[in-house]
CSV table of C-alpha atoms and ligand atoms in Angstrom, one decimal:
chain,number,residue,atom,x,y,z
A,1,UNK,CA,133.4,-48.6,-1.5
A,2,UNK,CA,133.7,-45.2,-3.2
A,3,UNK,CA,130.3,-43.9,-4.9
A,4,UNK,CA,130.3,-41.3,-8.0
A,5,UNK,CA,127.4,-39.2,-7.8
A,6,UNK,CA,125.7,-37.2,-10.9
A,7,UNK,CA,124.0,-33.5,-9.1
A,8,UNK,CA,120.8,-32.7,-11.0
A,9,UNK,CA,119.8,-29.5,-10.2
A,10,UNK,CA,121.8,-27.0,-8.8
A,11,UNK,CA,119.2,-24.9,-6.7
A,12,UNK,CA,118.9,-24.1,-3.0
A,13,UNK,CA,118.6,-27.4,-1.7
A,14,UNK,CA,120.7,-28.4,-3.6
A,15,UNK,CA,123.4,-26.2,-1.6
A,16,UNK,CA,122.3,-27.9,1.6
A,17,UNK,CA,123.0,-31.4,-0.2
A,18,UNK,CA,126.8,-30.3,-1.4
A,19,UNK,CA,127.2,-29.0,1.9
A,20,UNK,CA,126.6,-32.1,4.1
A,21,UNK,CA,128.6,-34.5,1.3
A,22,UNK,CA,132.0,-32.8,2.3
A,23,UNK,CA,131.9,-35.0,5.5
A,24,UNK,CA,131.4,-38.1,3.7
A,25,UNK,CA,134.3,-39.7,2.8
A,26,UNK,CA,133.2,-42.7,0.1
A,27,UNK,CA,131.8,-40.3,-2.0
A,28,UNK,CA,133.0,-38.6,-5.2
A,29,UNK,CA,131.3,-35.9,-6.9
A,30,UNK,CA,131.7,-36.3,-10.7
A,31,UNK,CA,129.5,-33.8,-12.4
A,32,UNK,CA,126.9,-30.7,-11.6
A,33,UNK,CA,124.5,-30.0,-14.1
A,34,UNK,CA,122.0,-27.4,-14.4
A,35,UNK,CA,119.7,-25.8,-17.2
A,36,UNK,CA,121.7,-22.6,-15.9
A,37,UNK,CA,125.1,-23.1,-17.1
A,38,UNK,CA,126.3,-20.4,-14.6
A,39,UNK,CA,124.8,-22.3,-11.4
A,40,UNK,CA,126.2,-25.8,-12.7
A,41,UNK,CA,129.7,-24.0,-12.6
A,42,UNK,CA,129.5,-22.6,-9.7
A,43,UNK,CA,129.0,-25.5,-7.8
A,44,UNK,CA,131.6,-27.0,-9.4
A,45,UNK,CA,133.9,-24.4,-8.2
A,46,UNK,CA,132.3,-24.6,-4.3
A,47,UNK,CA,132.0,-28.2,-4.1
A,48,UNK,CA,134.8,-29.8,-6.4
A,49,UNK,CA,132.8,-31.6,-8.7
A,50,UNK,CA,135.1,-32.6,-11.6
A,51,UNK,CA,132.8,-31.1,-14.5
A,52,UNK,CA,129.8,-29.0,-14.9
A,53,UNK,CA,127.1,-29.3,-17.9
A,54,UNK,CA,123.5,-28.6,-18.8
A,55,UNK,CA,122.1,-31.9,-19.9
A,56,UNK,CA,121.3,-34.5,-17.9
A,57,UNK,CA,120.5,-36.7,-20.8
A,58,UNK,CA,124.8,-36.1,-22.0
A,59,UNK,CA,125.6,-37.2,-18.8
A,60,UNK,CA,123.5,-40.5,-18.8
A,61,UNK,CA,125.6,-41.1,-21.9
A,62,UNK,CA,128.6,-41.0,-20.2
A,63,UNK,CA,127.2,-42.6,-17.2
A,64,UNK,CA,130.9,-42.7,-15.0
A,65,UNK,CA,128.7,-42.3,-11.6
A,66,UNK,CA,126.4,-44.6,-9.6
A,67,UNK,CA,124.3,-42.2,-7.8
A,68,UNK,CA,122.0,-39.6,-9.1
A,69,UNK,CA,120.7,-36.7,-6.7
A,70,UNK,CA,117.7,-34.8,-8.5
A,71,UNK,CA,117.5,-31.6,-7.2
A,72,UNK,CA,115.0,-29.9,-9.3
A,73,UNK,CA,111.3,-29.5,-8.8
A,74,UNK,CA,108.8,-32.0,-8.9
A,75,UNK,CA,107.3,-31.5,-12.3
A,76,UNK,CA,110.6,-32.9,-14.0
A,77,UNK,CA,111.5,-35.6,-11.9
A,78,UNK,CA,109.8,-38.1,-13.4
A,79,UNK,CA,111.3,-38.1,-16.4
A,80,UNK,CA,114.5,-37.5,-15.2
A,81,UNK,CA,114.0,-40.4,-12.2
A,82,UNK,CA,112.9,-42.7,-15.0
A,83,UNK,CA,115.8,-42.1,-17.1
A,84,UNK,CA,118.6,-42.8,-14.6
A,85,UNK,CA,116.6,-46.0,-13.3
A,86,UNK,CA,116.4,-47.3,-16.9
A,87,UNK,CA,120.7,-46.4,-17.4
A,88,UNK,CA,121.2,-48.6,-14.1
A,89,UNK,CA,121.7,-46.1,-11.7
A,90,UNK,CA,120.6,-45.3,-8.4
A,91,UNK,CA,118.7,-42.3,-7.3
A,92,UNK,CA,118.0,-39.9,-4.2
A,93,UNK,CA,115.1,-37.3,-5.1
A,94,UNK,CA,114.5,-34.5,-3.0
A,95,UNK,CA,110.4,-34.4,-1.5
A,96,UNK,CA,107.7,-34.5,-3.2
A,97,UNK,CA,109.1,-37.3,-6.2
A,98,UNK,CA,105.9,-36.5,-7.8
A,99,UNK,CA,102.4,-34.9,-7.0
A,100,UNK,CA,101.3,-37.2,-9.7
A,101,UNK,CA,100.3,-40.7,-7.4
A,102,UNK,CA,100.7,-43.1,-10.5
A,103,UNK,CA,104.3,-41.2,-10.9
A,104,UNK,CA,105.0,-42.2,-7.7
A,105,UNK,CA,103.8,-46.1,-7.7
A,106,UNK,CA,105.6,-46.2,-11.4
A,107,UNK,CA,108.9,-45.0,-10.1
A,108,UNK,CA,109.3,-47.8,-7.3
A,109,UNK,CA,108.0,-50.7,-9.6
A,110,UNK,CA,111.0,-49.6,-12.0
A,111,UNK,CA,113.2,-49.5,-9.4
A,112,UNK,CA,112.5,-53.0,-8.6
A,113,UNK,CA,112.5,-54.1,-11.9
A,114,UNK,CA,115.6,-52.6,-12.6
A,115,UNK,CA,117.2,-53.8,-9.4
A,116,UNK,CA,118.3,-49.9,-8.7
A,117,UNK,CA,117.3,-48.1,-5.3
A,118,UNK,CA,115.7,-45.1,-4.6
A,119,UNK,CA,115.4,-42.5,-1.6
A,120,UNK,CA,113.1,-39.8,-1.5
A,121,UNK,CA,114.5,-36.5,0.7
A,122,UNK,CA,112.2,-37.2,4.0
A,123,UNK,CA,114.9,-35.9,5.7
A,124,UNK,CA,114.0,-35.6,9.3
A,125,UNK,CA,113.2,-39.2,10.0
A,126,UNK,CA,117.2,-38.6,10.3
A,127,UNK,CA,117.0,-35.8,12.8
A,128,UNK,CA,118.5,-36.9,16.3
A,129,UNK,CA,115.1,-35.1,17.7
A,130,UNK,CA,112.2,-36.8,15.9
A,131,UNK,CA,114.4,-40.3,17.0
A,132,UNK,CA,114.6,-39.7,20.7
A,133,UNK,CA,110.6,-38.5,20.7
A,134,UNK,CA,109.8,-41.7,18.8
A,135,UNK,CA,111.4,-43.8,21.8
A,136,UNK,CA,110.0,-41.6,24.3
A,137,UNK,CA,106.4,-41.7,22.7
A,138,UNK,CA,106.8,-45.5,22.7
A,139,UNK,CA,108.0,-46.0,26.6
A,140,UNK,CA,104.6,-43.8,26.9
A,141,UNK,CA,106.6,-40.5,28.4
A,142,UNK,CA,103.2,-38.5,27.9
A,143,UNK,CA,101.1,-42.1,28.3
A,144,UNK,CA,98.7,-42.5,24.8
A,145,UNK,CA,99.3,-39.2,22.4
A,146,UNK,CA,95.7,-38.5,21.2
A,147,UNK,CA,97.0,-35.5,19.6
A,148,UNK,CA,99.7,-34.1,17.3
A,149,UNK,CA,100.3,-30.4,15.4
A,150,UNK,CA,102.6,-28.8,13.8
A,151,UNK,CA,101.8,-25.3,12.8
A,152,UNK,CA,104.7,-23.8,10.4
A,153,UNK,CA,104.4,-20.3,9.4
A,154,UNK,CA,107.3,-19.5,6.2
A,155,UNK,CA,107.7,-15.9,6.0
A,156,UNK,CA,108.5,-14.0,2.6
A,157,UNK,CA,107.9,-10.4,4.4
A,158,UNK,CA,110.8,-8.8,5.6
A,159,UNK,CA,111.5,-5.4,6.3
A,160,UNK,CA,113.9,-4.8,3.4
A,161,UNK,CA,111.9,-5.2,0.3
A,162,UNK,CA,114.0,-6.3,-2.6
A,163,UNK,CA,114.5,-9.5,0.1
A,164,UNK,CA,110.5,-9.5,0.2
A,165,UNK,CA,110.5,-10.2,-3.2
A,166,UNK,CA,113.2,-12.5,-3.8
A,167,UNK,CA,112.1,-15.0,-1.0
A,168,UNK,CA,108.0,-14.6,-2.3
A,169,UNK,CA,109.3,-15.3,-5.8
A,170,UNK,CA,110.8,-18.1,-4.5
A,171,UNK,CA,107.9,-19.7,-2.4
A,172,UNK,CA,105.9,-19.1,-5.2
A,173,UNK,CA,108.0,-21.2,-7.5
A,174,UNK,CA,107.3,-23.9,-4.8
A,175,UNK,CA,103.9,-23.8,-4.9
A,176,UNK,CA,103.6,-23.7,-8.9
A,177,UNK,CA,101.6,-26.9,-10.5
A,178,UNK,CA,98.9,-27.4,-7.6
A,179,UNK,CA,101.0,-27.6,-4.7
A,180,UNK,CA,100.1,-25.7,-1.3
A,181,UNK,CA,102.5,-25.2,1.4
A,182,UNK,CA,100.8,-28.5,3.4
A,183,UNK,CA,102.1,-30.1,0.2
A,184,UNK,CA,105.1,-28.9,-0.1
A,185,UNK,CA,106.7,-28.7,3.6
A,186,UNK,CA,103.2,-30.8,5.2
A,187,UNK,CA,104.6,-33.7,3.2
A,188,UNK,CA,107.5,-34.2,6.4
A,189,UNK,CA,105.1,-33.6,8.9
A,190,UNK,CA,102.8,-36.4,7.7
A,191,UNK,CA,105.8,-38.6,7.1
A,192,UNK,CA,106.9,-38.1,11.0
A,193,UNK,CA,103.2,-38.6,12.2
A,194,UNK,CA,103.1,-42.3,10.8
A,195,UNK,CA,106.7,-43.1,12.0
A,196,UNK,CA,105.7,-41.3,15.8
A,197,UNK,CA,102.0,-42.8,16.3
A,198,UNK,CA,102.3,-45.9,14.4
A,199,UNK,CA,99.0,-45.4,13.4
A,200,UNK,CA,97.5,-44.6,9.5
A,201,UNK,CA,95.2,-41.7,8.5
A,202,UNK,CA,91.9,-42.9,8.5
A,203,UNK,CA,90.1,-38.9,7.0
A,204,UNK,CA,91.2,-35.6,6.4
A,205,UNK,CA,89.3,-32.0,6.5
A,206,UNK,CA,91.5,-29.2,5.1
A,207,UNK,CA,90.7,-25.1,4.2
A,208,UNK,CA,93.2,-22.9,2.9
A,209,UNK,CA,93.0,-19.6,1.7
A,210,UNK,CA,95.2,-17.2,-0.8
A,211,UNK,CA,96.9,-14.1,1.3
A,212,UNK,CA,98.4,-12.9,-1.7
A,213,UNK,CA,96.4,-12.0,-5.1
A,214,UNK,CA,99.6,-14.1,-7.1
A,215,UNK,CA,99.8,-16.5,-5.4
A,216,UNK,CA,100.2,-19.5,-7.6
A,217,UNK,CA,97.4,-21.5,-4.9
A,218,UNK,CA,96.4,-21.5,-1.5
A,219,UNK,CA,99.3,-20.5,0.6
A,220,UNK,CA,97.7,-20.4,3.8
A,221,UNK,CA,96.8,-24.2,4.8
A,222,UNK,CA,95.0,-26.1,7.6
A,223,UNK,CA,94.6,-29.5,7.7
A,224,UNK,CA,93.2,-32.0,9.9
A,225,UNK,CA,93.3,-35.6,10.1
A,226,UNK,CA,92.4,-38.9,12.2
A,227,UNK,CA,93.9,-41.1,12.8
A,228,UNK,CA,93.6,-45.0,13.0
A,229,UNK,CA,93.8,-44.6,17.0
A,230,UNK,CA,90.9,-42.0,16.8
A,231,UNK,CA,93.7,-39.5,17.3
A,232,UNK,CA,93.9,-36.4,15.8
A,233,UNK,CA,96.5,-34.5,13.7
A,234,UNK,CA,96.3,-30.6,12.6
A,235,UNK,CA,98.8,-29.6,10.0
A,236,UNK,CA,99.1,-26.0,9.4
A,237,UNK,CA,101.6,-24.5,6.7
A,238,UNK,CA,101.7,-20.9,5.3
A,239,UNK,CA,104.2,-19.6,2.7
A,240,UNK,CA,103.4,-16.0,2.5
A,241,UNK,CA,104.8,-12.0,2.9
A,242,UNK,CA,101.7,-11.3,5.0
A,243,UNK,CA,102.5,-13.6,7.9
A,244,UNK,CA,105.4,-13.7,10.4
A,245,UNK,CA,107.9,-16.9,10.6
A,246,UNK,CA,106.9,-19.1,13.6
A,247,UNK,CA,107.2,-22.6,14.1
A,248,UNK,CA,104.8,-24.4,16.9
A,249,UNK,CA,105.0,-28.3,17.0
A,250,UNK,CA,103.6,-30.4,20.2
A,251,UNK,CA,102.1,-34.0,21.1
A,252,UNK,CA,99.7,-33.8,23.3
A,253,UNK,CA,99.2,-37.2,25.3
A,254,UNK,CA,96.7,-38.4,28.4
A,255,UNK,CA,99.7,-38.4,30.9
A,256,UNK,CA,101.4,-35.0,29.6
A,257,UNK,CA,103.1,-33.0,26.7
A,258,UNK,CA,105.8,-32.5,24.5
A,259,UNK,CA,106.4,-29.6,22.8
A,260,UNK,CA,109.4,-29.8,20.2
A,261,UNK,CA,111.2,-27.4,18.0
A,262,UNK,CA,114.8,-26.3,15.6
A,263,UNK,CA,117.1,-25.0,16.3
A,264,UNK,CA,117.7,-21.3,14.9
A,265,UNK,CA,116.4,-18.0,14.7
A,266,UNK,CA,112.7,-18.4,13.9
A,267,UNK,CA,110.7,-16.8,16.7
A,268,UNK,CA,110.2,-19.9,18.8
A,269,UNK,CA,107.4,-20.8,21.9
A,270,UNK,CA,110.4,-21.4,23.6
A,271,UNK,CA,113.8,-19.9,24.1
A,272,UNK,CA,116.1,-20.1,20.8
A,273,UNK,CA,118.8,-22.5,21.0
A,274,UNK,CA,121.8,-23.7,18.9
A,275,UNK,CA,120.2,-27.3,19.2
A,276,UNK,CA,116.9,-29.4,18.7
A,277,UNK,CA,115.2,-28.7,21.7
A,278,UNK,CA,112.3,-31.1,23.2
A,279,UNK,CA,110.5,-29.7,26.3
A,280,UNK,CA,107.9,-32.6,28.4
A,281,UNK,CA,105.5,-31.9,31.0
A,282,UNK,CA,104.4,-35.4,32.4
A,283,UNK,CA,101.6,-35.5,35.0
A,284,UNK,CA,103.4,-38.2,36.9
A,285,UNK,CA,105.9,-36.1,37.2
A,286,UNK,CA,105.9,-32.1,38.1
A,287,UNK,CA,107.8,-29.5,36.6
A,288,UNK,CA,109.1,-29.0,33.1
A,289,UNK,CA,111.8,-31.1,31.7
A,290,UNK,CA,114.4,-29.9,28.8
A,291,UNK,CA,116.4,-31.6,26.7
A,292,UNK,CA,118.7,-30.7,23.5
A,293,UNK,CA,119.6,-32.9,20.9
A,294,UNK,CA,122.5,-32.3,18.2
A,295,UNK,CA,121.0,-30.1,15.0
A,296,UNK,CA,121.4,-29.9,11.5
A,297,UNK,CA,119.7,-27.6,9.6
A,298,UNK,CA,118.9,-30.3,7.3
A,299,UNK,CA,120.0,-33.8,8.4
A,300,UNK,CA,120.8,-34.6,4.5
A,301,UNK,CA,124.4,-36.2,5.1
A,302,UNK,CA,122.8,-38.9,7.4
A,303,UNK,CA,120.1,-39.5,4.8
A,304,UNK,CA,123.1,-40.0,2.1
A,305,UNK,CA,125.5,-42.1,4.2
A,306,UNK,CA,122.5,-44.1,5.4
A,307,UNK,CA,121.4,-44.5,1.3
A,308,UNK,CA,125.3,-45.5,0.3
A,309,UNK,CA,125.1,-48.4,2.8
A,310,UNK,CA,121.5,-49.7,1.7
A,311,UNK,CA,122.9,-49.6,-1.6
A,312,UNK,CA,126.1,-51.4,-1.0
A,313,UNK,CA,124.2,-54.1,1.3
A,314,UNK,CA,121.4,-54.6,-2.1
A,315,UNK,CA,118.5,-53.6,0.9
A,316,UNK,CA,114.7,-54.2,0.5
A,317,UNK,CA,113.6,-50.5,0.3
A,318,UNK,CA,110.0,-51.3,-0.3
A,319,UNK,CA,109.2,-50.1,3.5
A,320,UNK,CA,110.9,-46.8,2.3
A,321,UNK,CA,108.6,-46.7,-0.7
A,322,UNK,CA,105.4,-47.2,0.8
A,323,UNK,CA,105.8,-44.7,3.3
A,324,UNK,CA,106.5,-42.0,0.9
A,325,UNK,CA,103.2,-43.5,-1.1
A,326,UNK,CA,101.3,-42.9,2.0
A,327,UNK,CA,102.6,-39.3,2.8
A,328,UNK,CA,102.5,-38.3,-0.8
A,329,UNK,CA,98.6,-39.5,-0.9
A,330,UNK,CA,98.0,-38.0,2.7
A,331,UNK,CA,99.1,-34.4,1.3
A,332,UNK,CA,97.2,-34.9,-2.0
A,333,UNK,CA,94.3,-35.7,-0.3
A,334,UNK,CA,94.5,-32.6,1.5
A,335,UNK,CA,94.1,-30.2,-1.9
A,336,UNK,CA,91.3,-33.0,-3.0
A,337,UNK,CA,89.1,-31.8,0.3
A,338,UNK,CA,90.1,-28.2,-0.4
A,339,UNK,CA,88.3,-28.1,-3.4
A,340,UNK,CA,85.8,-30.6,-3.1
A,341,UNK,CA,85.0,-29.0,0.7
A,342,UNK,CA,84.3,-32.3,2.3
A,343,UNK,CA,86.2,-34.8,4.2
A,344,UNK,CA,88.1,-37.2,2.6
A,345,UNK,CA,88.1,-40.8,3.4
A,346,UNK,CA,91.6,-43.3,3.2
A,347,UNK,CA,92.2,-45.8,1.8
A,348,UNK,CA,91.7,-43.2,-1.3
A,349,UNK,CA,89.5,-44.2,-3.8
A,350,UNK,CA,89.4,-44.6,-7.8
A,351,UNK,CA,87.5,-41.4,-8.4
A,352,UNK,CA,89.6,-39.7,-5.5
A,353,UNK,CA,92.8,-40.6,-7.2
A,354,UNK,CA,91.3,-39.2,-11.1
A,355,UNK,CA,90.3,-35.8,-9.2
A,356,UNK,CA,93.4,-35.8,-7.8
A,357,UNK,CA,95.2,-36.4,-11.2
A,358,UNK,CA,93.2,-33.2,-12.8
A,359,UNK,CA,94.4,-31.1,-9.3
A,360,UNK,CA,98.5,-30.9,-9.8
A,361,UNK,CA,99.9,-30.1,-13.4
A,362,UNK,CA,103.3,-30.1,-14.9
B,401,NAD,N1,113.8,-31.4,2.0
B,401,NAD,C1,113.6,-30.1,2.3
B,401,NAD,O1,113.6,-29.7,3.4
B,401,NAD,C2,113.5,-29.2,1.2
B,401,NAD,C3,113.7,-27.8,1.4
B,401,NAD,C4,113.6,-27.0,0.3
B,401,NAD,C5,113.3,-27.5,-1.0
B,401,NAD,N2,113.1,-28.8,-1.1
B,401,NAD,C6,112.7,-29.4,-2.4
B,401,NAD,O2,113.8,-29.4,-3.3
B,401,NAD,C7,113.4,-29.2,-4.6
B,401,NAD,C8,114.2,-28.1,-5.2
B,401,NAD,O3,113.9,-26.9,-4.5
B,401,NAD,P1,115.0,-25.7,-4.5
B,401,NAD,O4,114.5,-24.9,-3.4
B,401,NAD,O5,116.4,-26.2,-4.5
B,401,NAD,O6,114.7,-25.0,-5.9
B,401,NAD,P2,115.7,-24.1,-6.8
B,401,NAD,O7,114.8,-23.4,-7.8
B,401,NAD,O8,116.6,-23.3,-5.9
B,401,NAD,O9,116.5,-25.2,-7.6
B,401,NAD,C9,116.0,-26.1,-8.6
B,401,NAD,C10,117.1,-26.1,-9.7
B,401,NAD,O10,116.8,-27.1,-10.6
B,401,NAD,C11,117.2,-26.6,-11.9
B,401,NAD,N3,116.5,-27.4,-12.9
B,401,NAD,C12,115.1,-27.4,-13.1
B,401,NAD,N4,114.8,-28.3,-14.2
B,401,NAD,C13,116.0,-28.8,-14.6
B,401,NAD,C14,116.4,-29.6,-15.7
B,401,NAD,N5,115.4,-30.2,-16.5
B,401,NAD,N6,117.7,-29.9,-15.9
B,401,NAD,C15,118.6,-29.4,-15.1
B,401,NAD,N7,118.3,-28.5,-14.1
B,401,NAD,C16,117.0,-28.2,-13.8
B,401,NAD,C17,116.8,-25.2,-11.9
B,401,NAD,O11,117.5,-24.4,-12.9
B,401,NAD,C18,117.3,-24.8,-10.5
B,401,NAD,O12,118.6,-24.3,-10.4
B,401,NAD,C19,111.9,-29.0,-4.6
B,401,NAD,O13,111.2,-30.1,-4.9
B,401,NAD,C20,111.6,-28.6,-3.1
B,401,NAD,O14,110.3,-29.0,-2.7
B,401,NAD,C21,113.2,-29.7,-0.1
């Protein structure tokens, strides 16, 4: 079956989207549209879409595609999510759908209702690396993991500074409305924690901290949860000029460890490498133990071809839903025990969900 797909928002990730869809072959790419008339255009001219616009709402008029992928930031999804439910169509919306946790709840019940699906981008339960841990985790490679961290360090700072400024403008645009970088990129690594322990958070302590004076928020983060197991999770992210890019992610279990990390250029714990990379240390058995697995920089086609298919078969997605629920309300409750400074309990509560409603803004 060939799919017709309707591109709102023609930003960065929105690149890595158009990108990944060149491979797959059932999908047609109707028409780009951006509040920049310029961007829409131009991805019609990289990517072959057959028109470009500025309205989304014209489009839905017109309605010749099946698919919508929203591309823009969270603070307009909902309305634009809402719309293209209510026209019929289905939707794939990049992370977070909304910081807003009724947003979120309200989106799936209208997918239901209106017999439409919906993805939201958490991409890297598609990576080949975060798969093969999963099944090692489970066969107990490193016996029980009692704890998990990833530690992500974005780096705006560069030695060039018009760059500088470009990529802090940027990260700043990310973390306009509330958001904090363990929002913003924590929101994957909480996702992955639920799908590579099984387990649910039961309390979370975070602290962050603004390195720059304009920085919309925090933009330093650190996070720490336990789990249902009694096992712990730290999250750290940091979008800033004043820190260096690193990336440092590792389970840590009672019969060894697994240190994991991309592909690419950042400065790594261990050796760069064109691949995923997953290095073990198990008790039982000595020495250390290396293993690549294919890389994408963002496994995005996957996520699409996988969408197409639950679309075609009519698939329950209401597993999909409630784990972006959980992750949305695991990162939300993070910057509720920022500014509260105290631990805060799940399931989350009335009052926890109304001070969380006054914390993010549109
Ligand atoms: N999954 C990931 O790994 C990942 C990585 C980066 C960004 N993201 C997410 O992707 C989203 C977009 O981020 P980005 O980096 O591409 O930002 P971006 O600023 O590069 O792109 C957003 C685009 O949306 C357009 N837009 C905004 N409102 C619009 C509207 N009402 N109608 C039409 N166009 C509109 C903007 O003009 C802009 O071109 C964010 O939610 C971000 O968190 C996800």
């Amino acid at each position: 079956m060939k799919h017709r797909l309707l591109l709102i928002g023609c930003g960065n990730m929105a690149r890595v989207h158009c990108t990944a869809f060149k491979e797959i072959n059932n999908l047609r790419l109707v028409a780009a549209v951006d509040m920049d008339l310029e961007r829409a255009k131009s991805f019609q001219q990289s990517y072959g879409f057959e028109r470009a616009g500025t309205s989304w709402e014209d489009e839905l008029e017109k309605g010749d595609f099946d698919v919508v992928l929203v591309a823009t930031h969270w603070q307009v999804r909902f309305e634009i999510m809402k719309a293209c439910i209510e026209a019929g169509k289905h939707v794939l919306a990049e992370k977070p759908l909304s910081m807003i946790l009724g947003e979120v709840e309200s989106i799936f019940e209208l997918a239901n209702k209106n017999h439409v699906k919906v993805r939201v981008g958490m991409m890297e339960r598609f990576r080949p690396m975060f798969l093969q841990m999963g099944e090692w985790l489970k066969k107990g490679y490193i016996g029980r993991p009692h704890a998990f961290s990833f530690m992500h360090h974005q780096s705006s700072g560069s030695l060039i500074p018009e760059h500088t400024e470009g990529a802090w403008n940027y990260q700043k645009n990310l973390l306009k409305g509330g958001a904090t970088p363990n929002v913003d990129c924590g929101i994957h690594k909480c996702d992955l924690v639920r799908m590579l322990s099984g387990k649910e958070p039961v309390s979370v302590i975070s602290h962050g901290r603004k390195l720059e004076a304009d920085a919309p928020s925090n933009n330093f983060t650190h996070s720490v949860f336990t789990m249902s197991d009694g096992s712990i999770f730290t999250l750290e992210d940091c979008y800033s000029r004043n820190t260096r890019g690193f990336i440092h992610m590792w389970v840590l279990g009672d019969g060894g460890m697994m240190q994991f990390e991309y592909a690419g250029s950042h400065a790594r714990p261990t050796p760069g490498s064109q691949e995923d990379c997953i290095v073990i240390w198990r008790r039982e058995k000595p020495g250390t133990e290396t293993y690549h697995t294919p890389a994408a920089l963002k496994p995005v086609g996957p996520q699409m071809e996988s969408f197409l298919k639950e679309i075609e078969k009519d698939a329950d997605l209401n597993w999909h839903y409630e784990n972006v629920t959980k992750a949305t309300e695991m990162v939300a409750a993070t910057v509720l025990s920022e500014s509260r400074k105290e631990i805060v309990k799940f399931p989350l509560s009335a009052k926890d969900r109304k001070d969380i409603g006054k914390l993010f803004w549109k």
